[in-house]
PDB file of C-alpha atoms and ligand atoms in Angstrom:
ATOM      1  CA  MET A   1     150.850 148.498 -69.480  1.00  0.00           C
ATOM      2  CA  THR A   2     152.456 146.985 -72.559  1.00  0.00           C
ATOM      3  CA  LEU A   3     153.888 150.156 -74.017  1.00  0.00           C
ATOM      4  CA  THR A   4     154.810 152.368 -71.072  1.00  0.00           C
ATOM      5  CA  GLN A   5     158.006 154.318 -71.861  1.00  0.00           C
ATOM      6  CA  LYS A   6     157.753 153.515 -75.566  1.00  0.00           C
ATOM      7  CA  VAL A   7     157.301 156.248 -78.154  1.00  0.00           C
ATOM      8  CA  ALA A   8     154.996 155.661 -81.125  1.00  0.00           C
ATOM      9  CA  VAL A   9     154.869 157.748 -84.303  1.00  0.00           C
ATOM     10  CA  ILE A  10     151.678 157.271 -86.302  1.00  0.00           C
ATOM     11  CA  THR A  11     151.572 158.931 -89.708  1.00  0.00           C
ATOM     12  CA  GLY A  12     148.237 160.292 -90.916  1.00  0.00           C
ATOM     13  CA  SER A  13     146.752 160.143 -87.430  1.00  0.00           C
ATOM     14  CA  THR A  14     144.567 163.249 -87.441  1.00  0.00           C
ATOM     15  CA  SER A  15     141.718 161.145 -88.866  1.00  0.00           C
ATOM     16  CA  GLY A  16     140.384 157.660 -89.542  1.00  0.00           C
ATOM     17  CA  ILE A  17     142.468 154.540 -89.015  1.00  0.00           C
ATOM     18  CA  GLY A  18     145.599 156.402 -87.904  1.00  0.00           C
ATOM     19  CA  LEU A  19     143.666 158.154 -85.146  1.00  0.00           C
ATOM     20  CA  GLY A  20     142.141 154.832 -84.012  1.00  0.00           C
ATOM     21  CA  ILE A  21     145.611 153.298 -83.806  1.00  0.00           C
ATOM     22  CA  ALA A  22     147.029 156.346 -81.984  1.00  0.00           C
ATOM     23  CA  ARG A  23     144.233 156.071 -79.407  1.00  0.00           C
ATOM     24  CA  ALA A  24     144.869 152.344 -78.909  1.00  0.00           C
ATOM     25  CA  LEU A  25     148.641 152.790 -78.512  1.00  0.00           C
ATOM     26  CA  ALA A  26     148.128 155.680 -76.076  1.00  0.00           C
ATOM     27  CA  GLY A  27     145.652 153.468 -74.199  1.00  0.00           C
ATOM     28  CA  ALA A  28     148.407 150.847 -73.919  1.00  0.00           C
ATOM     29  CA  GLY A  29     150.673 153.467 -72.318  1.00  0.00           C
ATOM     30  CA  ALA A  30     152.777 154.699 -75.249  1.00  0.00           C
ATOM     31  CA  ASP A  31     153.759 158.303 -75.726  1.00  0.00           C
ATOM     32  CA  VAL A  32     152.398 159.270 -79.105  1.00  0.00           C
ATOM     33  CA  VAL A  33     153.442 161.574 -81.936  1.00  0.00           C
ATOM     34  CA  LEU A  34     150.556 162.507 -84.201  1.00  0.00           C
ATOM     35  CA  ASN A  35     150.931 163.583 -87.819  1.00  0.00           C
ATOM     36  CA  GLY A  36     148.560 164.592 -90.579  1.00  0.00           C
ATOM     37  CA  PHE A  37     146.641 167.500 -92.034  1.00  0.00           C
ATOM     38  CA  GLY A  38     143.722 169.463 -90.626  1.00  0.00           C
ATOM     39  CA  ASP A  39     142.652 172.623 -88.846  1.00  0.00           C
ATOM     40  CA  ALA A  40     145.374 173.704 -86.394  1.00  0.00           C
ATOM     41  CA  GLY A  41     142.911 174.351 -83.538  1.00  0.00           C
ATOM     42  CA  ALA A  42     141.172 170.997 -83.995  1.00  0.00           C
ATOM     43  CA  ILE A  43     144.514 169.162 -84.073  1.00  0.00           C
ATOM     44  CA  GLU A  44     145.662 170.888 -80.871  1.00  0.00           C
ATOM     45  CA  GLU A  45     142.351 169.917 -79.223  1.00  0.00           C
ATOM     46  CA  LEU A  46     142.906 166.320 -80.330  1.00  0.00           C
ATOM     47  CA  ARG A  47     146.516 166.321 -79.068  1.00  0.00           C
ATOM     48  CA  ALA A  48     145.619 167.760 -75.671  1.00  0.00           C
ATOM     49  CA  GLY A  49     142.542 165.527 -75.382  1.00  0.00           C
ATOM     50  CA  LEU A  50     144.544 162.325 -75.958  1.00  0.00           C
ATOM     51  CA  ALA A  51     147.188 163.404 -73.418  1.00  0.00           C
ATOM     52  CA  ALA A  52     144.512 164.116 -70.794  1.00  0.00           C
ATOM     53  CA  GLU A  53     142.477 160.968 -71.490  1.00  0.00           C
ATOM     54  CA  PHE A  54     145.372 158.498 -71.377  1.00  0.00           C
ATOM     55  CA  GLY A  55     147.940 160.310 -69.170  1.00  0.00           C
ATOM     56  CA  VAL A  56     150.704 159.997 -71.792  1.00  0.00           C
ATOM     57  CA  ARG A  57     152.803 162.576 -73.635  1.00  0.00           C
ATOM     58  CA  VAL A  58     151.347 163.476 -77.010  1.00  0.00           C
ATOM     59  CA  GLY A  59     153.114 165.544 -79.673  1.00  0.00           C
ATOM     60  CA  TYR A  60     152.227 166.622 -83.183  1.00  0.00           C
ATOM     61  CA  HIS A  61     154.330 167.223 -86.283  1.00  0.00           C
ATOM     62  CA  GLY A  62     152.726 168.443 -89.503  1.00  0.00           C
ATOM     63  CA  ALA A  63     155.149 166.834 -91.999  1.00  0.00           C
ATOM     64  CA  ASP A  64     153.817 166.389 -95.512  1.00  0.00           C
ATOM     65  CA  LEU A  65     154.684 162.721 -95.973  1.00  0.00           C
ATOM     66  CA  SER A  66     154.827 163.048 -99.735  1.00  0.00           C
ATOM     67  CA  LYS A  67     158.073 165.022 -99.206  1.00  0.00           C
ATOM     68  CA  PRO A  68     161.042 162.869 -98.098  1.00  0.00           C
ATOM     69  CA  ALA A  69     162.817 165.746 -96.288  1.00  0.00           C
ATOM     70  CA  GLU A  70     159.734 166.316 -94.129  1.00  0.00           C
ATOM     71  CA  ILE A  71     159.631 162.633 -93.172  1.00  0.00           C
ATOM     72  CA  ALA A  72     163.198 162.979 -91.877  1.00  0.00           C
ATOM     73  CA  GLY A  73     161.921 166.029 -89.963  1.00  0.00           C
ATOM     74  CA  LEU A  74     159.090 164.017 -88.365  1.00  0.00           C
ATOM     75  CA  ILE A  75     161.388 161.228 -87.148  1.00  0.00           C
ATOM     76  CA  GLY A  76     163.917 163.842 -85.997  1.00  0.00           C
ATOM     77  CA  TYR A  77     161.258 165.747 -84.042  1.00  0.00           C
ATOM     78  CA  ALA A  78     160.040 162.573 -82.303  1.00  0.00           C
ATOM     79  CA  THR A  79     163.558 161.472 -81.421  1.00  0.00           C
ATOM     80  CA  GLU A  80     164.634 164.874 -80.118  1.00  0.00           C
ATOM     81  CA  SER A  81     161.429 165.729 -78.236  1.00  0.00           C
ATOM     82  CA  PHE A  82     160.484 162.272 -76.907  1.00  0.00           C
ATOM     83  CA  GLY A  83     163.835 160.428 -76.824  1.00  0.00           C
ATOM     84  CA  SER A  84     163.254 157.651 -79.370  1.00  0.00           C
ATOM     85  CA  VAL A  85     160.954 156.165 -81.982  1.00  0.00           C
ATOM     86  CA  ASP A  86     160.103 152.649 -80.776  1.00  0.00           C
ATOM     87  CA  VAL A  87     156.933 152.078 -82.783  1.00  0.00           C
ATOM     88  CA  LEU A  88     156.425 153.442 -86.293  1.00  0.00           C
ATOM     89  CA  VAL A  89     152.995 153.093 -87.853  1.00  0.00           C
ATOM     90  CA  ASN A  90     153.170 153.977 -91.549  1.00  0.00           C
ATOM     91  CA  ASN A  91     149.515 154.772 -92.111  1.00  0.00           C
ATOM     92  CA  ALA A  92     149.061 157.993 -94.137  1.00  0.00           C
ATOM     93  CA  GLY A  93     147.458 157.275 -97.474  1.00  0.00           C
ATOM     94  CA  ILE A  94     145.286 158.667-100.254  1.00  0.00           C
ATOM     95  CA  GLN A  95     143.164 157.175-103.018  1.00  0.00           C
ATOM     96  CA  HIS A  96     142.424 158.136-106.600  1.00  0.00           C
ATOM     97  CA  VAL A  97     139.948 156.225-108.732  1.00  0.00           C
ATOM     98  CA  ALA A  98     140.078 156.182-112.555  1.00  0.00           C
ATOM     99  CA  PRO A  99     140.681 153.692-115.367  1.00  0.00           C
ATOM    100  CA  VAL A 100     144.378 153.287-116.230  1.00  0.00           C
ATOM    101  CA  GLU A 101     144.142 155.087-119.568  1.00  0.00           C
ATOM    102  CA  GLU A 102     142.481 158.099-117.908  1.00  0.00           C
ATOM    103  CA  PHE A 103     144.557 158.039-114.704  1.00  0.00           C
ATOM    104  CA  PRO A 104     146.354 161.407-114.390  1.00  0.00           C
ATOM    105  CA  ALA A 105     150.140 160.851-114.161  1.00  0.00           C
ATOM    106  CA  GLU A 106     150.296 163.487-111.419  1.00  0.00           C
ATOM    107  CA  ARG A 107     147.790 161.459-109.283  1.00  0.00           C
ATOM    108  CA  TRP A 108     149.800 158.259-109.914  1.00  0.00           C
ATOM    109  CA  ASP A 109     152.936 160.007-108.621  1.00  0.00           C
ATOM    110  CA  ALA A 110     151.076 161.406-105.580  1.00  0.00           C
ATOM    111  CA  VAL A 111     149.600 158.018-104.570  1.00  0.00           C
ATOM    112  CA  ILE A 112     152.948 156.223-104.971  1.00  0.00           C
ATOM    113  CA  ALA A 113     154.802 158.975-103.068  1.00  0.00           C
ATOM    114  CA  LEU A 114     152.515 158.824-100.030  1.00  0.00           C
ATOM    115  CA  ASN A 115     151.241 155.227 -99.986  1.00  0.00           C
ATOM    116  CA  LEU A 116     154.555 153.533-100.861  1.00  0.00           C
ATOM    117  CA  SER A 117     157.651 155.770-100.872  1.00  0.00           C
ATOM    118  CA  ALA A 118     156.779 157.389 -97.507  1.00  0.00           C
ATOM    119  CA  VAL A 119     156.767 153.907 -95.947  1.00  0.00           C
ATOM    120  CA  PHE A 120     160.335 153.425 -97.189  1.00  0.00           C
ATOM    121  CA  HIS A 121     161.511 156.857 -96.006  1.00  0.00           C
ATOM    122  CA  GLY A 122     159.951 156.545 -92.541  1.00  0.00           C
ATOM    123  CA  THR A 123     161.429 153.075 -92.060  1.00  0.00           C
ATOM    124  CA  HIS A 124     164.817 154.236 -93.361  1.00  0.00           C
ATOM    125  CA  HIS A 125     165.011 156.993 -90.755  1.00  0.00           C
ATOM    126  CA  ALA A 126     163.475 155.159 -87.766  1.00  0.00           C
ATOM    127  CA  LEU A 127     165.240 151.802 -88.095  1.00  0.00           C
ATOM    128  CA  PRO A 128     168.802 152.698 -87.006  1.00  0.00           C
ATOM    129  CA  GLY A 129     167.602 153.819 -83.534  1.00  0.00           C
ATOM    130  CA  MET A 130     165.359 150.743 -83.143  1.00  0.00           C
ATOM    131  CA  LYS A 131     168.269 148.414 -84.001  1.00  0.00           C
ATOM    132  CA  ARG A 132     170.598 150.264 -81.609  1.00  0.00           C
ATOM    133  CA  ARG A 133     168.101 149.809 -78.754  1.00  0.00           C
ATOM    134  CA  GLY A 134     167.349 146.193 -79.741  1.00  0.00           C
ATOM    135  CA  TRP A 135     163.580 146.717 -79.879  1.00  0.00           C
ATOM    136  CA  GLY A 136     161.228 148.169 -82.431  1.00  0.00           C
ATOM    137  CA  ARG A 137     157.884 147.660 -84.113  1.00  0.00           C
ATOM    138  CA  ILE A 138     157.162 148.812 -87.667  1.00  0.00           C
ATOM    139  CA  ILE A 139     153.522 148.462 -88.638  1.00  0.00           C
ATOM    140  CA  ASN A 140     152.577 149.274 -92.211  1.00  0.00           C
ATOM    141  CA  ILE A 141     148.935 149.916 -92.993  1.00  0.00           C
ATOM    142  CA  ALA A 142     148.561 148.226 -96.369  1.00  0.00           C
ATOM    143  CA  SER A 143     145.107 147.008 -97.468  1.00  0.00           C
ATOM    144  CA  VAL A 144     143.242 144.068 -98.934  1.00  0.00           C
ATOM    145  CA  HIS A 145     144.505 145.815-102.059  1.00  0.00           C
ATOM    146  CA  GLY A 146     147.967 144.563-101.079  1.00  0.00           C
ATOM    147  CA  HIS A 147     146.613 141.085-101.845  1.00  0.00           C
ATOM    148  CA  VAL A 148     143.939 141.526-104.509  1.00  0.00           C
ATOM    149  CA  ALA A 149     143.048 144.169-107.091  1.00  0.00           C
ATOM    150  CA  SER A 150     139.945 146.197-107.889  1.00  0.00           C
ATOM    151  CA  VAL A 151     139.219 148.057-111.104  1.00  0.00           C
ATOM    152  CA  ASN A 152     140.147 151.746-111.383  1.00  0.00           C
ATOM    153  CA  LYS A 153     142.645 151.659-108.484  1.00  0.00           C
ATOM    154  CA  SER A 154     145.917 151.027-110.359  1.00  0.00           C
ATOM    155  CA  ALA A 155     148.143 153.334-108.297  1.00  0.00           C
ATOM    156  CA  TYR A 156     146.625 152.301-104.960  1.00  0.00           C
ATOM    157  CA  VAL A 157     146.825 148.562-105.713  1.00  0.00           C
ATOM    158  CA  ALA A 158     150.406 148.894-106.997  1.00  0.00           C
ATOM    159  CA  ALA A 159     151.417 150.881-103.901  1.00  0.00           C
ATOM    160  CA  LYS A 160     149.756 148.480-101.443  1.00  0.00           C
ATOM    161  CA  HIS A 161     151.266 145.383-103.120  1.00  0.00           C
ATOM    162  CA  GLY A 162     154.571 147.268-102.857  1.00  0.00           C
ATOM    163  CA  VAL A 163     154.043 147.860 -99.138  1.00  0.00           C
ATOM    164  CA  VAL A 164     153.456 144.126 -98.562  1.00  0.00           C
ATOM    165  CA  GLY A 165     156.734 143.357-100.405  1.00  0.00           C
ATOM    166  CA  LEU A 166     158.658 146.074 -98.551  1.00  0.00           C
ATOM    167  CA  THR A 167     157.314 144.710 -95.255  1.00  0.00           C
ATOM    168  CA  LYS A 168     158.771 141.269 -96.022  1.00  0.00           C
ATOM    169  CA  THR A 169     162.168 142.706 -96.995  1.00  0.00           C
ATOM    170  CA  VAL A 170     162.411 144.810 -93.825  1.00  0.00           C
ATOM    171  CA  ALA A 171     161.348 141.760 -91.775  1.00  0.00           C
ATOM    172  CA  LEU A 172     164.206 139.728 -93.268  1.00  0.00           C
ATOM    173  CA  GLU A 173     166.748 142.517 -92.799  1.00  0.00           C
ATOM    174  CA  THR A 174     165.750 142.986 -89.133  1.00  0.00           C
ATOM    175  CA  ALA A 175     165.266 139.310 -88.205  1.00  0.00           C
ATOM    176  CA  GLY A 176     166.953 138.568 -84.893  1.00  0.00           C
ATOM    177  CA  THR A 177     167.478 142.244 -83.973  1.00  0.00           C
ATOM    178  CA  GLY A 178     164.430 142.705 -81.726  1.00  0.00           C
ATOM    179  CA  VAL A 179     162.686 144.704 -84.445  1.00  0.00           C
ATOM    180  CA  THR A 180     159.645 143.318 -86.258  1.00  0.00           C
ATOM    181  CA  CYS A 181     157.908 144.620 -89.362  1.00  0.00           C
ATOM    182  CA  ASN A 182     154.364 143.620 -90.264  1.00  0.00           C
ATOM    183  CA  ALA A 183     151.563 144.871 -92.473  1.00  0.00           C
ATOM    184  CA  ILE A 184     147.913 145.227 -91.515  1.00  0.00           C
ATOM    185  CA  CYS A 185     145.537 144.786 -94.446  1.00  0.00           C
ATOM    186  CA  PRO A 186     142.060 146.179 -93.752  1.00  0.00           C
ATOM    187  CA  GLY A 187     138.964 145.740 -95.867  1.00  0.00           C
ATOM    188  CA  TRP A 188     136.420 148.584 -95.909  1.00  0.00           C
ATOM    189  CA  VAL A 189     136.690 150.959 -92.945  1.00  0.00           C
ATOM    190  CA  LEU A 190     134.247 153.877 -92.802  1.00  0.00           C
ATOM    191  CA  THR A 191     136.651 156.850 -92.867  1.00  0.00           C
ATOM    192  CA  PRO A 192     136.728 160.067 -94.923  1.00  0.00           C
ATOM    193  CA  LEU A 193     138.779 158.183 -97.567  1.00  0.00           C
ATOM    194  CA  VAL A 194     135.929 155.692 -98.099  1.00  0.00           C
ATOM    195  CA  GLN A 195     133.113 158.210 -97.574  1.00  0.00           C
ATOM    196  CA  LYS A 196     134.347 159.991-100.725  1.00  0.00           C
ATOM    197  CA  GLN A 197     133.913 156.717-102.671  1.00  0.00           C
ATOM    198  CA  ILE A 198     130.413 156.203-101.211  1.00  0.00           C
ATOM    199  CA  ASP A 199     129.450 159.770-102.172  1.00  0.00           C
ATOM    200  CA  ALA A 200     130.762 159.158-105.713  1.00  0.00           C
ATOM    201  CA  ILE A 201     128.605 156.007-106.055  1.00  0.00           C
ATOM    202  CA  ALA A 202     125.542 157.881-104.727  1.00  0.00           C
ATOM    203  CA  ALA A 203     126.110 160.729-107.194  1.00  0.00           C
ATOM    204  CA  SER A 204     126.864 158.575-110.239  1.00  0.00           C
ATOM    205  CA  LYS A 205     123.893 156.216-109.678  1.00  0.00           C
ATOM    206  CA  ASN A 206     121.599 158.908-108.290  1.00  0.00           C
ATOM    207  CA  ILE A 207     120.796 156.778-105.196  1.00  0.00           C
ATOM    208  CA  PRO A 208     120.574 157.758-101.484  1.00  0.00           C
ATOM    209  CA  GLU A 209     123.791 157.624 -99.445  1.00  0.00           C
ATOM    210  CA  PRO A 210     122.730 154.619 -97.259  1.00  0.00           C
ATOM    211  CA  GLN A 211     122.003 152.592-100.393  1.00  0.00           C
ATOM    212  CA  ALA A 212     125.401 153.523-101.870  1.00  0.00           C
ATOM    213  CA  ARG A 213     127.024 152.493 -98.594  1.00  0.00           C
ATOM    214  CA  ALA A 214     125.272 149.101 -98.651  1.00  0.00           C
ATOM    215  CA  GLU A 215     126.246 148.581-102.306  1.00  0.00           C
ATOM    216  CA  LEU A 216     129.891 149.349-101.595  1.00  0.00           C
ATOM    217  CA  LEU A 217     129.991 146.882 -98.690  1.00  0.00           C
ATOM    218  CA  GLY A 218     127.879 144.223-100.380  1.00  0.00           C
ATOM    219  CA  ALA A 219     130.072 144.100-103.488  1.00  0.00           C
ATOM    220  CA  LYS A 220     133.227 143.036-101.631  1.00  0.00           C
ATOM    221  CA  GLN A 221     132.888 142.457 -97.878  1.00  0.00           C
ATOM    222  CA  PRO A 222     130.863 139.309 -97.020  1.00  0.00           C
ATOM    223  CA  SER A 223     130.361 140.320 -93.369  1.00  0.00           C
ATOM    224  CA  GLY A 224     128.388 143.348 -94.579  1.00  0.00           C
ATOM    225  CA  THR A 225     129.968 145.348 -91.749  1.00  0.00           C
ATOM    226  CA  PHE A 226     132.744 147.930 -91.780  1.00  0.00           C
ATOM    227  CA  VAL A 227     136.008 147.155 -89.971  1.00  0.00           C
ATOM    228  CA  THR A 228     136.552 149.833 -87.294  1.00  0.00           C
ATOM    229  CA  PRO A 229     139.618 151.930 -86.435  1.00  0.00           C
ATOM    230  CA  ASP A 230     139.320 150.571 -82.852  1.00  0.00           C
ATOM    231  CA  GLU A 231     139.605 146.979 -84.093  1.00  0.00           C
ATOM    232  CA  LEU A 232     142.669 147.891 -86.140  1.00  0.00           C
ATOM    233  CA  GLY A 233     144.099 149.665 -83.080  1.00  0.00           C
ATOM    234  CA  GLY A 234     143.677 146.451 -81.091  1.00  0.00           C
ATOM    235  CA  LEU A 235     145.667 144.530 -83.699  1.00  0.00           C
ATOM    236  CA  ALA A 236     148.434 147.169 -83.656  1.00  0.00           C
ATOM    237  CA  VAL A 237     148.698 146.887 -79.853  1.00  0.00           C
ATOM    238  CA  PHE A 238     148.916 143.094 -80.177  1.00  0.00           C
ATOM    239  CA  LEU A 239     151.781 143.452 -82.698  1.00  0.00           C
ATOM    240  CA  CYS A 240     153.653 145.499 -80.084  1.00  0.00           C
ATOM    241  CA  SER A 241     153.086 142.917 -77.345  1.00  0.00           C
ATOM    242  CA  GLY A 242     155.322 140.068 -76.125  1.00  0.00           C
ATOM    243  CA  PRO A 243     153.334 137.247 -77.771  1.00  0.00           C
ATOM    244  CA  ALA A 244     153.931 138.868 -81.190  1.00  0.00           C
ATOM    245  CA  ALA A 245     157.740 138.918 -80.818  1.00  0.00           C
ATOM    246  CA  GLN A 246     158.221 136.209 -83.456  1.00  0.00           C
ATOM    247  CA  MET A 247     155.580 137.568 -85.784  1.00  0.00           C
ATOM    248  CA  THR A 248     157.408 139.414 -88.557  1.00  0.00           C
ATOM    249  CA  GLY A 249     156.959 139.810 -92.296  1.00  0.00           C
ATOM    250  CA  ALA A 250     153.269 138.977 -91.959  1.00  0.00           C
ATOM    251  CA  SER A 251     150.465 140.775 -93.746  1.00  0.00           C
ATOM    252  CA  LEU A 252     147.435 140.421 -91.544  1.00  0.00           C
ATOM    253  CA  LEU A 253     144.030 140.642 -93.172  1.00  0.00           C
ATOM    254  CA  MET A 254     141.140 142.192 -91.257  1.00  0.00           C
ATOM    255  CA  ASP A 255     138.603 142.322 -94.031  1.00  0.00           C
ATOM    256  CA  GLY A 256     135.251 140.757 -93.088  1.00  0.00           C
ATOM    257  CA  GLY A 257     135.999 137.829 -95.419  1.00  0.00           C
ATOM    258  CA  TRP A 258     136.768 139.921 -98.557  1.00  0.00           C
ATOM    259  CA  THR A 259     139.835 137.888 -99.593  1.00  0.00           C
ATOM    260  CA  ALA A 260     138.367 134.507 -98.539  1.00  0.00           C
ATOM    261  CA  GLN A 261     136.078 134.492-101.571  1.00  0.00           C
TER     262      GLN A 261
HETATM  263  P1  LIG B 301     141.751 159.179 -93.904  1.00  0.00           P
HETATM  264  O1  LIG B 301     141.591 159.993 -95.148  1.00  0.00           O
HETATM  265  O2  LIG B 301     140.660 159.137 -92.875  1.00  0.00           O
HETATM  266  O3  LIG B 301     143.085 159.578 -93.152  1.00  0.00           O
HETATM  267  C1  LIG B 301     144.269 159.814 -93.838  1.00  0.00           C
HETATM  268  C2  LIG B 301     145.220 160.528 -92.924  1.00  0.00           C
HETATM  269  O4  LIG B 301     146.412 160.797 -93.662  1.00  0.00           O
HETATM  270  C3  LIG B 301     144.702 161.874 -92.412  1.00  0.00           C
HETATM  271  O5  LIG B 301     145.184 162.094 -91.104  1.00  0.00           O
HETATM  272  C4  LIG B 301     145.357 162.865 -93.383  1.00  0.00           C
HETATM  273  O6  LIG B 301     145.508 164.168 -92.840  1.00  0.00           O
HETATM  274  C5  LIG B 301     146.692 162.192 -93.571  1.00  0.00           C
HETATM  275  N1  LIG B 301     147.392 162.620 -94.775  1.00  0.00           N
HETATM  276  C6  LIG B 301     146.913 162.721 -96.041  1.00  0.00           C
HETATM  277  N2  LIG B 301     147.884 163.158 -96.854  1.00  0.00           N
HETATM  278  C7  LIG B 301     148.994 163.322 -96.091  1.00  0.00           C
HETATM  279  C8  LIG B 301     150.313 163.749 -96.347  1.00  0.00           C
HETATM  280  N3  LIG B 301     150.724 164.093 -97.586  1.00  0.00           N
HETATM  281  N4  LIG B 301     151.181 163.821 -95.323  1.00  0.00           N
HETATM  282  C9  LIG B 301     150.796 163.486 -94.058  1.00  0.00           C
HETATM  283  N5  LIG B 301     149.563 163.059 -93.756  1.00  0.00           N
HETATM  284  C10 LIG B 301     148.679 162.984 -94.765  1.00  0.00           C
HETATM  285  O7  LIG B 301     142.101 157.703 -94.463  1.00  0.00           O
HETATM  286  P2  LIG B 301     141.991 156.268 -93.779  1.00  0.00           P
HETATM  287  O8  LIG B 301     140.878 155.545 -94.435  1.00  0.00           O
HETATM  288  O9  LIG B 301     142.064 156.347 -92.298  1.00  0.00           O
HETATM  289  O10 LIG B 301     143.330 155.631 -94.356  1.00  0.00           O
HETATM  290  C11 LIG B 301     144.490 155.396 -93.578  1.00  0.00           C
HETATM  291  C12 LIG B 301     145.307 154.292 -94.241  1.00  0.00           C
HETATM  292  O11 LIG B 301     144.536 153.084 -94.250  1.00  0.00           O
HETATM  293  C13 LIG B 301     145.683 154.568 -95.693  1.00  0.00           C
HETATM  294  O12 LIG B 301     146.997 154.107 -95.935  1.00  0.00           O
HETATM  295  C14 LIG B 301     144.681 153.747 -96.462  1.00  0.00           C
HETATM  296  O13 LIG B 301     145.165 153.372 -97.724  1.00  0.00           O
HETATM  297  C15 LIG B 301     144.533 152.549 -95.545  1.00  0.00           C
HETATM  298  N6  LIG B 301     143.318 151.774 -95.752  1.00  0.00           N
HETATM  299  C16 LIG B 301     142.080 152.332 -95.604  1.00  0.00           C
HETATM  300  C17 LIG B 301     140.964 151.546 -95.790  1.00  0.00           C
HETATM  301  C18 LIG B 301     139.569 152.088 -95.618  1.00  0.00           C
HETATM  302  O14 LIG B 301     138.612 151.356 -95.963  1.00  0.00           O
HETATM  303  N7  LIG B 301     139.392 153.276 -95.106  1.00  0.00           N
HETATM  304  C19 LIG B 301     141.085 150.201 -96.147  1.00  0.00           C
HETATM  305  C20 LIG B 301     142.365 149.669 -96.285  1.00  0.00           C
HETATM  306  C21 LIG B 301     143.466 150.466 -96.088  1.00  0.00           C
END
């Protein structure tokens, strides 16, 4: 398998896209370190279930990625307990929706801390070991909002554009070292992060949830179909594979045609 004897850390992998990517990397043979919030019993069930299903080692570290010291703790835990961090997927993210003039400064700081600064801190701590070993894969989960904007998402759009820029800089700084750094830019994926936005549309327009879901998709995503965490996991595995060795600094759209319009 592609990733046997590699160790992958996936931030924000107790749910949604991060969990889909963790499953795909484990399926490709990687040992996996999970991270994210949730009920302790449910997370332990998830951890043990992945280990049993794929026959790989699976750990968990509960670092709050909005706190730089805890990010150092996550990379330290993975290195000490599993031997290395070969693949880092910077995925954890949050959303807040409001017009700029009403956007709470505290929410701006929280979105930037998790969606942008945590990508820097994780990379900062994981990169030295990758360079020493002459192999590494950094995969940043940006968004279509790293390429285009939407109203009421100032912090998110700023953070995701920042992630695309950071990805290019890290790609240049690591060129020729065996380490690559790429961004994946999904369109709508049906996860708890998006379900909250669907529920808000349903409530504000007083329409049933399926109609709100169709409106959300129809407004932006020409395919009319959600991207899935499994599909994004497949792309992450490809980025870790031999044929992707010269792919670095890219931001890869998987968006049902959103940005083709
Ligand atoms: P999600 O809400 O399902 O999952 C987010 C994960 O991050 C969870 O595991 C959560 O526990 C974790 N998390 C939240 N705050 C954290 C913190 N402070 N420290 C550590 N972990 C934390 O969201 P998702 O939709 O799977 O989003 C994952 C990433 O994909 C985000 O960066 C998001 O911006 C991006 N994205 C999502 C979509 C979409 O349509 N869902 C589209 C494009 C990009």
